Amino acid sequence: MTPRPLSGAADIELALRRVGELLEAANEPHALVIVGGAALGLLGVVSRETRDVDILAFARARGRGAWTLVPPPQPLPDAFAGAIRTVGRDLGLADDWLNTGPALQRKQGLPRGLSTRVQWRQYASLRVGVAGRQDLIWLKLYATADDGPAGRHARDLAALSPTDAELEAAARWVKTQDAGPEFSRMVDEVVTHVRARRSSRHR
């Protein structure tokens, strides 16, 4: 049977809660930060289907409500990986509906201060942080530079309604992720495209 997508915020939350309940039964709590379409859906920025939930990092508490973000363990802990598979099977989702793809792609570091802007939610024994708006703009610009200005990442970036100042700050960070001149040119092209799209909406 073909796996179905997650259909919206309520569906995403149901799947995360099911994982959290299985982790609670196993007495194995985890905390993580998510990005991508699922994060935008939970924040109400977009309303669309998404194939998966993207884990950017795991999180470790360091007291007084502060968290340190760390790379996800590879492979994922057995109880956690098993919970993902079980929920995927029960809800008809792909086996990797909750995955660490974005974390593996970003080896140059995360935006400074990202952990302080995370919005936390609790699903039984799974603590889920949704990256803040600034960081989603930066990371979506990065993804759009890889994907091109006509794909879903570009549409998500436009939905975040970044200002010119936010786009410029995002572009400076994104260009540090790849020093190649072609990549830098693509970043500038995406910024121009987003600005043009915003201007056309306001006419």
Short mmCIF file of C-alpha atoms in Angstrom, two decimals:
data_model
loop_
_atom_site.label_atom_id
_atom_site.label_comp_id
_atom_site.label_asym_id
_atom_site.label_seq_id
_atom_site.Cartn_x
_atom_site.Cartn_y
_atom_site.Cartn_z
CA MET A 1 0.00 0.00 0.00
CA THR A 2 1.29 3.45 -0.89
CA PRO A 3 2.09 5.51 2.23
CA ARG A 4 -0.18 8.49 2.75
CA PRO A 5 1.05 12.00 3.57
CA LEU A 6 0.42 13.84 6.81
CA SER A 7 -2.63 15.93 6.04
CA GLY A 8 -2.22 18.91 8.35
CA ALA A 9 -1.38 20.15 11.84
CA ALA A 10 -3.84 17.84 13.64
CA ASP A 11 -2.49 14.81 11.78
CA ILE A 12 1.10 15.77 12.55
CA GLU A 13 0.30 16.23 16.22
CA LEU A 14 -1.50 12.89 16.36
CA ALA A 15 1.55 11.09 14.96
CA LEU A 16 3.95 12.87 17.34
CA ARG A 17 1.69 12.14 20.30
CA ARG A 18 1.57 8.45 19.40
CA VAL A 19 5.39 8.37 19.33
CA GLY A 20 5.51 10.14 22.69
CA GLU A 21 3.12 7.62 24.22
CA LEU A 22 5.25 4.71 23.04
CA LEU A 23 8.36 6.40 24.43
CA GLU A 24 6.56 6.92 27.73
CA ALA A 25 5.69 3.23 27.88
CA ALA A 26 9.37 2.43 27.25
CA ASN A 27 10.48 5.00 29.87
CA GLU A 28 12.69 6.68 27.26
CA PRO A 29 11.98 10.40 26.88
CA HIS A 30 13.49 12.37 24.00
CA ALA A 31 13.58 16.01 22.93
CA LEU A 32 14.11 17.23 19.39
CA VAL A 33 13.70 20.26 17.13
CA ILE A 34 11.84 20.11 13.83
CA VAL A 35 11.87 22.28 10.72
CA GLY A 36 10.37 22.11 7.22
CA GLY A 37 6.78 21.84 6.10
CA ALA A 38 5.63 20.12 9.30
CA ALA A 39 7.02 22.96 11.42
CA LEU A 40 5.30 25.52 9.20
CA GLY A 41 2.07 23.56 9.46
CA LEU A 42 2.20 23.44 13.27
CA LEU A 43 2.79 27.20 13.36
CA GLY A 44 -0.14 27.81 11.03
CA VAL A 45 2.05 29.38 8.32
CA VAL A 46 0.99 26.88 5.66
CA SER A 47 -1.87 24.43 5.27
CA ARG A 48 -0.76 21.61 3.02
CA GLU A 49 0.10 17.95 3.06
CA THR A 50 3.64 16.92 3.92
CA ARG A 51 5.32 13.57 3.49
CA ASP A 52 7.43 13.73 6.62
CA VAL A 53 8.54 15.53 9.76
CA ASP A 54 12.13 16.79 9.55
CA ILE A 55 14.35 16.55 12.64
CA LEU A 56 16.99 19.28 12.69
CA ALA A 57 18.58 18.36 16.02
CA PHE A 58 18.12 16.58 19.32
CA ALA A 59 18.05 18.67 22.48
CA ARG A 60 19.57 18.31 25.95
CA ALA A 61 18.26 20.29 28.90
CA ARG A 62 20.90 22.44 30.63
CA GLY A 63 18.74 24.02 33.33
CA ARG A 64 16.48 27.07 33.76
CA GLY A 65 14.56 26.26 30.61
CA ALA A 66 17.65 26.35 28.39
CA TRP A 67 18.48 23.67 25.85
CA THR A 68 21.59 22.63 23.97
CA LEU A 69 21.04 21.33 20.44
CA VAL A 70 23.10 18.35 19.38
CA PRO A 71 23.24 16.19 16.24
CA PRO A 72 20.77 13.29 16.33
CA PRO A 73 22.37 9.98 17.27
CA GLN A 74 23.12 7.70 14.33
CA PRO A 75 21.47 5.29 14.31
CA LEU A 76 18.50 6.51 16.30
CA PRO A 77 17.93 4.78 19.68
CA ASP A 78 16.10 1.49 19.28
CA ALA A 79 12.98 2.50 21.22
CA PHE A 80 12.69 5.75 19.28
CA ALA A 81 13.23 4.14 15.88
CA GLY A 82 10.76 1.41 16.78
CA ALA A 83 8.14 3.97 17.82
CA ILE A 84 8.52 5.78 14.49
CA ARG A 85 8.01 2.54 12.55
CA THR A 86 5.04 1.47 14.68
CA VAL A 87 3.24 4.79 14.32
CA GLY A 88 4.00 4.85 10.61
CA ARG A 89 2.48 1.39 10.19
CA ASP A 90 -0.59 2.18 12.33
CA LEU A 91 -1.32 5.48 10.57
CA GLY A 92 -0.39 4.39 7.05
CA LEU A 93 2.66 6.67 6.82
CA ALA A 94 6.07 6.05 5.27
CA ASP A 95 8.57 4.15 7.44
CA ASP A 96 10.73 7.29 7.61
CA TRP A 97 7.93 9.80 8.19
CA LEU A 98 9.99 11.18 11.11
CA ASN A 99 13.58 11.48 9.93
CA THR A 100 16.92 13.24 10.42
CA GLY A 101 17.56 14.27 6.81
CA PRO A 102 18.02 18.02 7.46
CA ALA A 103 20.42 17.38 10.34
CA LEU A 104 22.69 15.33 8.09
CA GLN A 105 22.68 17.99 5.37
CA ARG A 106 23.78 20.96 7.51
CA LYS A 107 27.36 20.35 8.57
CA GLN A 108 28.48 23.99 8.74
CA GLY A 109 26.45 24.80 11.85
CA LEU A 110 23.04 26.20 12.73
CA PRO A 111 21.92 29.83 12.86
CA ARG A 112 23.31 31.49 15.99
CA GLY A 113 20.83 31.51 18.85
CA LEU A 114 18.41 29.07 17.21
CA SER A 115 17.85 27.18 20.48
CA THR A 116 16.59 30.36 22.21
CA ARG A 117 13.86 30.90 19.61
CA VAL A 118 12.40 27.38 19.61
CA GLN A 119 8.72 26.97 20.54
CA TRP A 120 8.34 23.83 22.65
CA ARG A 121 5.44 21.37 22.73
CA GLN A 122 5.06 18.24 24.84
CA TYR A 123 3.63 14.98 23.51
CA ALA A 124 3.79 12.51 26.42
CA SER A 125 7.52 11.64 26.60
CA LEU A 126 8.42 13.38 23.35
CA ARG A 127 9.33 17.05 23.66
CA VAL A 128 9.16 18.73 20.26
CA GLY A 129 10.62 22.13 19.53
CA VAL A 130 9.44 24.02 16.45
CA ALA A 131 12.16 26.28 15.05
CA GLY A 132 11.34 29.99 15.27
CA ARG A 133 10.24 32.14 12.35
CA GLN A 134 13.67 33.73 11.78
CA ASP A 135 15.34 30.35 11.62
CA LEU A 136 12.68 28.91 9.34
CA ILE A 137 13.28 31.81 6.93
CA TRP A 138 17.02 31.16 6.94
CA LEU A 139 16.67 27.39 6.54
CA LYS A 140 13.96 27.68 3.85
CA LEU A 141 16.17 30.08 1.89
CA TYR A 142 18.94 27.48 2.08
CA ALA A 143 16.59 24.73 0.91
CA THR A 144 15.24 26.94 -1.89
CA ALA A 145 18.75 27.73 -3.13
CA ASP A 146 19.26 23.96 -3.50
CA ASP A 147 15.81 23.25 -4.92
CA GLY A 148 15.27 26.27 -7.16
CA PRO A 149 12.82 29.20 -7.02
CA ALA A 150 9.86 27.30 -8.46
CA GLY A 151 9.52 24.46 -5.92
CA ARG A 152 7.64 23.96 -2.66
CA HIS A 153 10.50 25.39 -0.58
CA ALA A 154 10.14 28.69 -2.43
CA ARG A 155 6.40 28.68 -1.79
CA ASP A 156 7.01 27.99 1.90
CA LEU A 157 9.56 30.81 2.05
CA ALA A 158 7.06 33.20 0.47
CA ALA A 159 4.41 32.10 2.98
CA LEU A 160 6.70 33.25 5.80
CA SER A 161 6.48 36.79 4.31
CA PRO A 162 10.10 37.76 4.99
CA THR A 163 10.99 41.44 4.89
CA ASP A 164 13.91 42.74 2.82
CA ALA A 165 16.02 42.96 5.97
CA GLU A 166 15.16 39.38 6.92
CA LEU A 167 16.02 38.13 3.43
CA GLU A 168 19.36 39.94 3.49
CA ALA A 169 20.26 38.49 6.90
CA ALA A 170 19.19 35.04 5.75
CA ALA A 171 21.22 35.32 2.55
CA ARG A 172 24.38 36.24 4.48
CA TRP A 173 24.06 33.10 6.61
CA VAL A 174 23.06 30.80 3.76
CA LYS A 175 26.11 31.82 1.73
CA THR A 176 28.36 30.60 4.56
CA GLN A 177 26.99 27.10 4.03
CA ASP A 178 28.57 26.78 0.57
CA ALA A 179 31.43 28.98 -0.60
CA GLY A 180 30.92 28.24 -4.31
CA PRO A 181 30.10 31.21 -6.56
CA GLU A 182 27.29 29.31 -8.30
CA PHE A 183 25.55 28.68 -4.98
CA SER A 184 25.91 32.34 -3.99
CA ARG A 185 24.38 33.36 -7.33
CA MET A 186 21.44 31.01 -6.75
CA VAL A 187 20.83 32.51 -3.30
CA ASP A 188 20.67 35.99 -4.84
CA GLU A 189 18.31 34.71 -7.54
CA VAL A 190 15.97 33.26 -4.94
CA VAL A 191 15.95 36.50 -2.94
CA THR A 192 15.08 38.43 -6.10
CA HIS A 193 12.32 35.94 -6.92
CA VAL A 194 10.77 36.18 -3.43
CA ARG A 195 10.82 39.97 -3.55
CA ALA A 196 9.21 40.00 -7.00
CA ARG A 197 6.53 37.55 -5.88
CA ARG A 198 5.77 39.72 -2.85
CA SER A 199 5.54 42.85 -4.99
CA SER A 200 3.14 41.20 -7.43
CA ARG A 201 0.81 40.24 -4.58
CA HIS A 202 0.67 43.82 -3.35
CA ARG A 203 -0.29 45.36 -6.71
#
